[in-house]
Amino acid sequence: MTEPILSIRNLTVDIPTRHGLFQPVRNVSYDIHPGEIRGVVGESGAGKSMTGNAVIGLLDPPARIATGEVILHGRRIDQLDAEEKRRIRGKEIGMIFQDPLTSLNPLFTIGEQLVETIQLHLGLSATEAKARAIDLLDRVAIPNPSERFNQYPHQFSGGMRQRVVIALALCSEPSVIVADEPTTALDVSIQAQVLDLIKDLARERQVGVILITHDMGVIADTTDQVTVMYNGEVVESGTTEQILGAPTHEYTRSLIAAVPRPTLKVKRFPLIGYGGRATEFKIADLARNWSKPAPSKSGQLVEVEGLTKRFLERGALLPSMRRYFTAVDDVSFDIRDGEVFGLVGESGSGKSTVARMIATLYPVDGGHIRFDGDDITTMDAAALTAYRRQIQMIFQDPFSSLNPRMKVGDIVAEPLRHHDLLPAPDIGERVRELLDRVGLSADAWRKYPHEFSGGQRQRISIARALATQPRFLICDEPTSALDVSIQAQILNILKDLQEHLGLTMLFISHDLPVVRQMCDRVGVMRQGKLVEVQETDALFAAPQHPYTQELLGLMPKLDKLSDEGLATEAAGV
Amino acid sequence: MLAFIIRRVGQSVLVLLIVGLVAFSMFRFVGDPIDNMLGQERTIEDVERLRTQLGLDQPFPVQYFKFLEGAVQGNFGVSFRQGRPVAEIILERAPATLELAFVSGLFAIVLGIALGVFTAIRRDGIVANVIMASSLIGVSLPTFLIGILLIYLFSVELGWLPSFGRGETVPIGSWWTTGFLTESGLKALILPSITLGLYQMTLIMRLVRSEMLEVLRQDYIRFARARGLKGRVINFRHALKNTMVPVITVIGLQLGSIIAFAIITETVFQWPGVGLLFINAIQFVDIPVMAAYLMLISVMFVGINLIVDILYAFIDPRLRVAA
C-alpha cells in the first residue's frame, strides 16, 4: 500500500466550558491514501465535522487540539502557527461545505472569488489566473465557463454552485479534500452528479478525499474506506464492503438497520439502542379518548382535480405584461380513507405547494379540492374553520415550526383553544395525554422548545397536530432534518398513529426509500406536473414513466448494506 | 433598474406633496400672520390690503397650489419678520449648516465604520470593550449636554477652541461662504461637528459591529478561511462589503437627521445656520421661514433616501437582477 497523504493520529479536541472540559473528538485516528475516498459517518454531534475542521486548522476558539497529531506528507501540521496553517488551507487541503447556497459570497462574481484564491496560492498574473479559473470551471463541467465567470452566485442553481465550490477547492491542486456533507442540501439527481465529480477527482488526480456524511446511501455509493464515529470516538473503521456488509460493532449494526431501504418494506424500523439513546418508548393505549373518524361518504377522503397554482414572477401594471411561474399544473389525484399517500419529487417540483393548497395556506388558482365530498375552494368561512380542524400539518423544520417563546404545553393546547374544543380546565389533562401519546415525559408541557432535541421537537409538532383529532394529516418532509435513528423513531410513531387512530395521511418527501417505507400509494411530481401515480410496490418494482425510472436509478444503491435485524422484524410482526 | 428608479422617484414626489400640505397648512391654522405683522394701531383697511397682497383671501386649494408653484421655483414667499424673500435668507444661511453637517457626517461615518469593524474583529479585546462601553455615553447623553460639556472643557477650561460662532469665513462665488479656508473657521467647526456627529457615530459603530459579527458567522466567511485567504482580505473585502448593505440604509437616514437635528447644536454653539434661523422663526411665528425649512428638510431626507436606494442596487447584485 502507498504512503498515506494525510494521517490523523489519536486526535482529541478540547472545548473548555463553564461546566468543565468537553471533548467533542476523542482519540480519533484514520489515514487518507492518494486517490482514496474515506467516508466518515455518524449522527449529528458525533464529532465528524469537528475532526475535519481540526485537520485544516479551522477550529473555532475556544476549541483546540489537545493531543494527537495530524501529518500531511510526512510533516506534522497540527502544531504550526496560525499563519502557516493558513498557507496550507486551500493550497494543500481543500474544503467543500454542505450548503452551496451560503458558501459563496453573494456580492462577488464567482470569477472574482476564483481569481482571488488562485492568485493567493499560485502567484499568477491576473490574466493567467483568469485563464486557469475558466479552465477549472470547465473541469467541473460548468457550461459556458467564460460567460459564467462574470456571474454572481445567485445566478447559479444549487448544483452548479456546489460545482463552483468544488472548483474553488481545486484552485491550487490540493492533495487532500475535506468534503463536509457536500450533497446533503442537494436533490438526488444533482447529488449523483456531484458525487461522480468527486469520484473522478479521486481517480484521475489521485486526490485523497475525506467525505463526511450522515447518509449511508452516499457512503455505499462513493467511498472506499469508512470510519464510523459515535459520540466523539471512532467505533469502527474498514473497507466500505466490510463495514456495510458485515459490521462488527453494535452501534454500526444498529445504524445500518435504521436506514430505510428502497427494496424491502419493513413493518417497523429497528431502533438504535446503542449507548442508551433513542430506544423505543412504550405508548400505552394510543386510541384512548379518540373517536375514530367516520368513514368518508365515497371512500375517497381527499379528491384533487385539475389543481393549478401560479406565482407572480414579475409584476406589472398591465395584466398582459405580468409573468407567472406555474408551480402546480393541472394535478389530479385521490386519497382513499385510511391510506398514506406519498408525493415525491425534487425541490421545486410543486409537491409542497400542493400540500399548502390542501391545507388552505395558499389560495387555489384553478381546479378543485374536495374533502369528504365537499369542495373546499367554494366553502364559506364557517365551513372552512370546520374543515381546518379536520386537517393538520407537520412541517420539515422542527426548529422553526415551534414558537420559541411559548411553552410546549401552550403550543399543543393552542389548536384546542383556537377551535374551542374543550373547556379550559380539561385542556391541561388533554395536553399531557397528547404528549404522552408521542412518548414525551409528563413534565414536558412546562418546558420551552429549545430544551428539546430535533426529534423530540418533531414529536411535539405531531402532538400539536393531533390535538384537534384530525382525520387527515399532512406531513411535509417530516424527517428530512433528522438523523437516521431519530427518523426511524418518528416514522414508527407516524405508522403507529396512522394504524391505531385511523388517520389518512399525505406524506411528502424527496427521499424515495422513506416513501417506500411509509406509503400505500405514491404520486411522482416533476415541474408542477404529476407524472405517475402507482401503488408503492408497483412503482418501485416497475416504474412506468421515464422520469420515475430516472429517479429510481439515481437512488443510492444500498445492496451492500447488511440486512441483519431487518428480516426478523419484517417476519416477526 | 430604470423602472425601479422611476417608481422610487414617484414615491418621493408623493411624500414631498404631503409634507408640502403640512407645511402650507401652518399658514392657515397656526395663528394669524396679519396679527403679528401689523401692530396695535392697524386699521381695517390695512388688514384687508395686506390680506389681499399676501393672497390670504383666496380659497385654500388655490393658496396651496400657488404655494407649490412658488416652492418648485424656489420661491417661498417673504419672511414676515425680516421682509426679505425666504429663499434668499435660507440660501445665505445654508452654507454654514451644510458645512457643519458635512464635517460631522464624515466624522460619524469614517470613525463609526472604522471603530465598528475594529470592535467586531477584536471582539474580546480590552480596547474594543472599552470603546463599546464608552460608546454608551454617546448614545445616552443628550446633544445639548455634550455640547455644553465640550464647551466647558475645551473652550472655558483649556481655551483651545472657540465656544461659539463660525470664525472667519471666505466667500466663494456669489452666495457661498466657507469656513474651511481659515484657521479660525476650521477650529470653530471642531466642537459643533463632534457634538452633532457623536450620536450618529456611536449608532453607526454599534450597527457596523453587530452586522459585521453576523456576517463573520456566515458560511462564505468560513469557506473563505478554508480557501486560505488572509485575515485582512476576509475582513475588509469579503466581510465589510456584506456588512455595508444594511448599514447604508441607516447611514442615509442618519445623514438626514444630522441636518434636521442641527437645530440644537446650532443653538448651543450660536452657529449661524438654518437651524438657528428656524428657532428664531418659531419664536416670532415667521411661518414662511418655518414652512420653507420644513420643505427643505424633507427634500433632503427624501433625496438622500432615494440615493441610498439606488446605491443599494449597486452594492448588491441580487437586487440589480430582481429589479
GROMACS .gro file of C-alpha atoms in nm, chain B:
model
  323
  574MET     CA    1  -3.349   4.912  -1.289
  575LEU     CA    2  -3.494   5.216  -1.466
  576ALA     CA    3  -3.845   5.117  -1.364
  577PHE     CA    4  -3.721   5.083  -1.008
  578ILE     CA    5  -3.575   5.434  -1.008
  579ILE     CA    6  -3.886   5.584  -1.167
  580ARG     CA    7  -4.103   5.416  -0.908
  581ARG     CA    8  -3.887   5.546  -0.625
  582VAL     CA    9  -3.888   5.899  -0.769
  583GLY     CA   10  -4.267   5.883  -0.795
  584GLN     CA   11  -4.294   5.781  -0.431
  585SER     CA   12  -4.057   6.061  -0.333
  586VAL     CA   13  -4.269   6.321  -0.509
  587LEU     CA   14  -4.577   6.193  -0.327
  588VAL     CA   15  -4.402   6.228   0.008
  589LEU     CA   16  -4.297   6.583  -0.079
  590LEU     CA   17  -4.651   6.679  -0.176
  591ILE     CA   18  -4.780   6.557   0.158
  592VAL     CA   19  -4.509   6.740   0.351
  593GLY     CA   20  -4.588   7.046   0.142
  594LEU     CA   21  -4.950   7.024   0.251
  595VAL     CA   22  -4.849   7.007   0.616
  596ALA     CA   23  -4.608   7.296   0.575
  597PHE     CA   24  -4.866   7.500   0.398
  598SER     CA   25  -5.146   7.432   0.643
  599MET     CA   26  -4.936   7.613   0.902
  600PHE     CA   27  -5.022   7.938   0.727
  601ARG     CA   28  -5.381   7.859   0.769
  602PHE     CA   29  -5.402   7.712   1.113
  603VAL     CA   30  -5.112   7.843   1.323
  604GLY     CA   31  -5.231   8.183   1.430
  605ASP     CA   32  -5.298   8.476   1.202
  606PRO     CA   33  -4.983   8.621   1.050
  607ILE     CA   34  -5.154   8.956   0.993
  608ASP     CA   35  -5.184   8.996   1.370
  609ASN     CA   36  -4.812   8.960   1.408
  610MET     CA   37  -4.719   9.177   1.112
  611LEU     CA   38  -4.930   9.478   1.189
  612GLY     CA   39  -4.908   9.647   1.519
  613GLN     CA   40  -5.178   9.769   1.756
  614GLU     CA   41  -5.250  10.081   1.551
  615ARG     CA   42  -5.380   9.900   1.243
  616THR     CA   43  -5.697   9.988   1.057
  617ILE     CA   44  -5.944   9.751   0.898
  618GLU     CA   45  -5.827   9.876   0.556
  619ASP     CA   46  -5.465   9.795   0.639
  620VAL     CA   47  -5.561   9.440   0.733
  621GLU     CA   48  -5.768   9.392   0.418
  622ARG     CA   49  -5.496   9.537   0.194
  623LEU     CA   50  -5.226   9.311   0.341
  624ARG     CA   51  -5.458   9.010   0.324
  625THR     CA   52  -5.511   9.068  -0.048
  626GLN     CA   53  -5.146   9.147  -0.104
  627LEU     CA   54  -5.042   8.817   0.060
  628GLY     CA   55  -5.315   8.624  -0.125
  629LEU     CA   56  -5.475   8.511   0.202
  630ASP     CA   57  -5.825   8.597   0.078
  631GLN     CA   58  -5.823   8.321  -0.182
  632PRO     CA   59  -5.971   7.970  -0.122
  633PHE     CA   60  -5.745   7.713   0.045
  634PRO     CA   61  -5.674   7.486  -0.262
  635VAL     CA   62  -5.579   7.790  -0.470
  636GLN     CA   63  -5.344   7.907  -0.198
  637TYR     CA   64  -5.191   7.558  -0.174
  638PHE     CA   65  -5.141   7.543  -0.549
  639LYS     CA   66  -4.979   7.885  -0.554
  640PHE     CA   67  -4.757   7.782  -0.266
  641LEU     CA   68  -4.648   7.466  -0.452
  642GLU     CA   69  -4.597   7.663  -0.770
  643GLY     CA   70  -4.373   7.902  -0.585
  644ALA     CA   71  -4.195   7.627  -0.391
  645VAL     CA   72  -4.099   7.443  -0.709
  646GLN     CA   73  -3.938   7.761  -0.837
  647GLY     CA   74  -3.765   7.818  -0.505
  648ASN     CA   75  -3.999   8.098  -0.410
  649PHE     CA   76  -4.128   8.053  -0.055
  650GLY     CA   77  -4.265   8.399  -0.011
  651VAL     CA   78  -4.146   8.680   0.209
  652SER     CA   79  -4.034   8.647   0.568
  653PHE     CA   80  -4.292   8.809   0.797
  654ARG     CA   81  -4.020   8.929   1.027
  655GLN     CA   82  -3.737   9.041   0.801
  656GLY     CA   83  -3.943   9.141   0.498
  657ARG     CA   84  -3.695   8.971   0.264
  658PRO     CA   85  -3.757   8.669   0.039
  659VAL     CA   86  -3.731   8.350   0.242
  660ALA     CA   87  -3.523   8.176  -0.025
  661GLU     CA   88  -3.263   8.448   0.000
  662ILE     CA   89  -3.242   8.421   0.379
  663ILE     CA   90  -3.212   8.044   0.370
  664LEU     CA   91  -2.951   8.049   0.095
  665GLU     CA   92  -2.746   8.288   0.299
  666ARG     CA   93  -2.759   8.057   0.600
  667ALA     CA   94  -2.736   7.722   0.415
  668PRO     CA   95  -2.355   7.705   0.370
  669ALA     CA   96  -2.299   7.714   0.745
  670THR     CA   97  -2.538   7.428   0.811
  671LEU     CA   98  -2.425   7.223   0.513
  672GLU     CA   99  -2.058   7.254   0.605
  673LEU     CA  100  -2.133   7.158   0.963
  674ALA     CA  101  -2.345   6.862   0.851
  675PHE     CA  102  -2.080   6.752   0.603
  676VAL     CA  103  -1.798   6.752   0.857
  677SER     CA  104  -1.998   6.582   1.130
  678GLY     CA  105  -2.139   6.329   0.881
  679LEU     CA  106  -1.789   6.249   0.764
  680PHE     CA  107  -1.675   6.220   1.124
  681ALA     CA  108  -1.965   5.989   1.208
  682ILE     CA  109  -1.926   5.764   0.904
  683VAL     CA  110  -1.548   5.730   0.893
  684LEU     CA  111  -1.496   5.686   1.264
  685GLY     CA  112  -1.816   5.486   1.308
  686ILE     CA  113  -1.726   5.230   1.044
  687ALA     CA  114  -1.362   5.208   1.149
  688LEU     CA  115  -1.444   5.157   1.517
  689GLY     CA  116  -1.730   4.922   1.431
  690VAL     CA  117  -1.501   4.699   1.228
  691PHE     CA  118  -1.232   4.716   1.493
  692THR     CA  119  -1.463   4.619   1.778
  693ALA     CA  120  -1.610   4.337   1.569
  694ILE     CA  121  -1.274   4.186   1.478
  695ARG     CA  122  -1.126   4.225   1.825
  696ARG     CA  123  -1.446   4.120   1.986
  697ASP     CA  124  -1.291   4.007   2.313
  698GLY     CA  125  -1.009   4.261   2.328
  699ILE     CA  126  -0.980   4.507   2.614
  700VAL     CA  127  -0.962   4.813   2.387
  701ALA     CA  128  -1.273   4.702   2.197
  702ASN     CA  129  -1.464   4.656   2.520
  703VAL     CA  130  -1.359   4.997   2.647
  704ILE     CA  131  -1.476   5.152   2.319
  705MET     CA  132  -1.808   4.968   2.338
  706ALA     CA  133  -1.866   5.076   2.697
  707SER     CA  134  -1.783   5.439   2.633
  708SER     CA  135  -1.997   5.442   2.321
  709LEU     CA  136  -2.295   5.412   2.553
  710ILE     CA  137  -2.218   5.768   2.663
  711GLY     CA  138  -2.260   5.889   2.306
  712VAL     CA  139  -2.592   5.714   2.274
  713SER     CA  140  -2.736   5.814   2.607
  714LEU     CA  141  -2.625   6.174   2.661
  715PRO     CA  142  -2.845   6.440   2.502
  716THR     CA  143  -2.681   6.652   2.231
  717PHE     CA  144  -2.704   6.984   2.413
  718LEU     CA  145  -2.536   6.839   2.720
  719ILE     CA  146  -2.247   6.703   2.515
  720GLY     CA  147  -2.213   7.043   2.352
  721ILE     CA  148  -2.207   7.223   2.684
  722LEU     CA  149  -1.957   6.978   2.832
  723LEU     CA  150  -1.728   7.016   2.531
  724ILE     CA  151  -1.751   7.394   2.553
  725TYR     CA  152  -1.671   7.383   2.923
  726LEU     CA  153  -1.369   7.156   2.874
  727PHE     CA  154  -1.212   7.283   2.552
  728SER     CA  155  -1.320   7.648   2.548
  729VAL     CA  156  -1.358   7.752   2.910
  730GLU     CA  157  -1.102   7.536   3.091
  731LEU     CA  158  -0.841   7.468   2.825
  732GLY     CA  159  -0.916   7.762   2.599
  733TRP     CA  160  -0.814   7.572   2.286
  734LEU     CA  161  -1.121   7.613   2.075
  735PRO     CA  162  -1.386   7.883   2.030
  736SER     CA  163  -1.715   7.831   2.210
  737PHE     CA  164  -1.950   7.988   1.955
  738GLY     CA  165  -1.982   8.117   1.600
  739ARG     CA  166  -1.827   8.015   1.271
  740GLY     CA  167  -1.499   8.203   1.290
  741GLU     CA  168  -1.374   8.385   0.984
  742THR     CA  169  -1.537   8.287   0.658
  743VAL     CA  170  -1.429   8.331   0.299
  744PRO     CA  171  -1.686   8.394   0.024
  745ILE     CA  172  -1.685   8.157  -0.273
  746GLY     CA  173  -1.891   8.254  -0.576
  747SER     CA  174  -2.187   8.480  -0.533
  748TRP     CA  175  -2.350   8.333  -0.223
  749TRP     CA  176  -2.146   8.051  -0.068
  750THR     CA  177  -1.925   8.126   0.229
  751THR     CA  178  -1.684   7.870   0.365
  752GLY     CA  179  -1.511   7.826   0.696
  753PHE     CA  180  -1.280   7.559   0.554
  754LEU     CA  181  -1.014   7.803   0.438
  755THR     CA  182  -0.930   7.993   0.754
  756GLU     CA  183  -0.774   7.860   1.072
  757SER     CA  184  -1.039   8.012   1.293
  758GLY     CA  185  -1.309   7.872   1.066
  759LEU     CA  186  -1.169   7.520   1.093
  760LYS     CA  187  -1.121   7.550   1.468
  761ALA     CA  188  -1.477   7.667   1.509
  762LEU     CA  189  -1.602   7.360   1.321
  763ILE     CA  190  -1.445   7.102   1.554
  764LEU     CA  191  -1.666   7.118   1.863
  765PRO     CA  192  -2.003   7.156   1.686
  766SER     CA  193  -1.915   6.872   1.446
  767ILE     CA  194  -1.829   6.635   1.728
  768THR     CA  195  -2.140   6.736   1.920
  769LEU     CA  196  -2.365   6.686   1.620
  770GLY     CA  197  -2.197   6.367   1.493
  771LEU     CA  198  -2.129   6.183   1.818
  772TYR     CA  199  -2.468   6.020   1.845
  773GLN     CA  200  -2.466   5.914   1.479
  774MET     CA  201  -2.109   5.793   1.514
  775THR     CA  202  -2.185   5.564   1.805
  776LEU     CA  203  -2.500   5.444   1.635
  777ILE     CA  204  -2.315   5.359   1.314
  778MET     CA  205  -2.037   5.196   1.511
  779ARG     CA  206  -2.270   4.972   1.708
  780LEU     CA  207  -2.462   4.884   1.395
  781VAL     CA  208  -2.149   4.804   1.195
  782ARG     CA  209  -2.021   4.593   1.479
  783SER     CA  210  -2.333   4.380   1.515
  784GLU     CA  211  -2.374   4.342   1.138
  785MET     CA  212  -2.010   4.251   1.098
  786LEU     CA  213  -2.030   3.991   1.375
  787GLU     CA  214  -2.331   3.847   1.199
  788VAL     CA  215  -2.150   3.838   0.864
  789LEU     CA  216  -1.839   3.682   1.017
  790ARG     CA  217  -2.053   3.388   1.123
  791GLN     CA  218  -2.168   3.322   0.767
  792ASP     CA  219  -2.066   3.013   0.575
  793TYR     CA  220  -1.897   3.209   0.299
  794ILE     CA  221  -1.659   3.364   0.551
  795ARG     CA  222  -1.582   3.017   0.682
  796PHE     CA  223  -1.531   2.899   0.328
  797ALA     CA  224  -1.307   3.198   0.257
  798ARG     CA  225  -1.096   3.094   0.555
  799ALA     CA  226  -1.095   2.736   0.431
  800ARG     CA  227  -0.959   2.866   0.100
  801GLY     CA  228  -0.666   3.004   0.294
  802LEU     CA  229  -0.740   3.372   0.232
  803LYS     CA  230  -0.561   3.617   0.459
  804GLY     CA  231  -0.743   3.762   0.755
  805ARG     CA  232  -0.714   4.113   0.615
  806VAL     CA  233  -0.873   4.013   0.284
  807ILE     CA  234  -1.153   3.828   0.460
  808ASN     CA  235  -1.232   4.110   0.700
  809PHE     CA  236  -1.204   4.409   0.471
  810ARG     CA  237  -1.304   4.263   0.135
  811HIS     CA  238  -1.548   3.984   0.198
  812ALA     CA  239  -1.697   4.077   0.532
  813LEU     CA  240  -1.704   4.456   0.511
  814LYS     CA  241  -1.888   4.474   0.181
  815ASN     CA  242  -2.160   4.244   0.310
  816THR     CA  243  -2.175   4.442   0.631
  817MET     CA  244  -2.234   4.766   0.443
  818VAL     CA  245  -2.553   4.657   0.267
  819PRO     CA  246  -2.787   4.710   0.563
  820VAL     CA  247  -2.566   4.978   0.721
  821ILE     CA  248  -2.601   5.210   0.421
  822THR     CA  249  -2.976   5.247   0.469
  823VAL     CA  250  -2.932   5.356   0.825
  824ILE     CA  251  -2.649   5.591   0.734
  825GLY     CA  252  -2.877   5.754   0.478
  826LEU     CA  253  -3.148   5.812   0.737
  827GLN     CA  254  -2.892   5.938   0.986
  828LEU     CA  255  -2.742   6.191   0.745
  829GLY     CA  256  -3.087   6.338   0.702
  830SER     CA  257  -3.131   6.365   1.075
  831ILE     CA  258  -2.788   6.526   1.113
  832ILE     CA  259  -2.917   6.819   0.915
  833ALA     CA  260  -3.251   6.817   1.092
  834PHE     CA  261  -3.102   6.789   1.441
  835ALA     CA  262  -2.851   7.062   1.367
  836ILE     CA  263  -3.107   7.292   1.531
  837ILE     CA  264  -2.996   7.200   1.881
  838THR     CA  265  -2.624   7.209   1.810
  839GLU     CA  266  -2.659   7.536   1.626
  840THR     CA  267  -2.841   7.683   1.920
  841VAL     CA  268  -2.580   7.567   2.171
  842PHE     CA  269  -2.292   7.697   1.961
  843GLN     CA  270  -2.475   8.000   1.819
  844TRP     CA  271  -2.388   7.860   1.477
  845PRO     CA  272  -2.527   8.098   1.212
  846GLY     CA  273  -2.703   7.822   1.016
  847VAL     CA  274  -3.053   7.731   0.902
  848GLY     CA  275  -3.135   7.559   1.229
  849LEU     CA  276  -3.077   7.873   1.431
  850LEU     CA  277  -3.285   8.062   1.175
  851PHE     CA  278  -3.565   7.813   1.229
  852ILE     CA  279  -3.554   7.851   1.606
  853ASN     CA  280  -3.575   8.227   1.571
  854ALA     CA  281  -3.857   8.188   1.318
  855ILE     CA  282  -4.058   7.983   1.567
  856GLN     CA  283  -4.017   8.250   1.832
  857PHE     CA  284  -4.163   8.510   1.600
  858VAL     CA  285  -4.420   8.284   1.426
  859ASP     CA  286  -4.242   8.359   1.099
  860ILE     CA  287  -4.443   8.100   0.909
  861PRO     CA  288  -4.292   8.135   0.559
  862VAL     CA  289  -3.949   8.059   0.703
  863MET     CA  290  -4.082   7.763   0.901
  864ALA     CA  291  -4.264   7.623   0.601
  865ALA     CA  292  -3.962   7.663   0.378
  866TYR     CA  293  -3.738   7.498   0.636
  867LEU     CA  294  -3.980   7.205   0.663
  868MET     CA  295  -3.981   7.166   0.286
  869LEU     CA  296  -3.604   7.190   0.267
  870ILE     CA  297  -3.551   6.921   0.531
  871SER     CA  298  -3.798   6.686   0.366
  872VAL     CA  299  -3.640   6.737   0.023
  873MET     CA  300  -3.308   6.642   0.179
  874PHE     CA  301  -3.446   6.337   0.359
  875VAL     CA  302  -3.626   6.212   0.053
  876GLY     CA  303  -3.332   6.286  -0.175
  877ILE     CA  304  -3.081   6.107   0.048
  878ASN     CA  305  -3.306   5.804   0.075
  879LEU     CA  306  -3.352   5.794  -0.299
  880ILE     CA  307  -2.977   5.796  -0.346
  881VAL     CA  308  -2.938   5.524  -0.082
  882ASP     CA  309  -3.190   5.302  -0.258
  883ILE     CA  310  -3.007   5.339  -0.585
  884LEU     CA  311  -2.673   5.280  -0.411
  885TYR     CA  312  -2.817   4.963  -0.262
  886ALA     CA  313  -2.871   4.815  -0.604
  887PHE     CA  314  -2.513   4.894  -0.699
  888ILE     CA  315  -2.372   4.716  -0.396
  889ASP     CA  316  -2.597   4.412  -0.404
  890PRO     CA  317  -2.607   4.236  -0.741
  891ARG     CA  318  -2.910   4.033  -0.633
  892LEU     CA  319  -3.125   4.347  -0.630
  893ARG     CA  320  -2.997   4.451  -0.970
  894VAL     CA  321  -3.143   4.145  -1.137
  895ALA     CA  322  -3.460   4.136  -0.931
  896ALA     CA  323  -3.544   4.497  -1.008
   0.00000   0.00000   0.00000
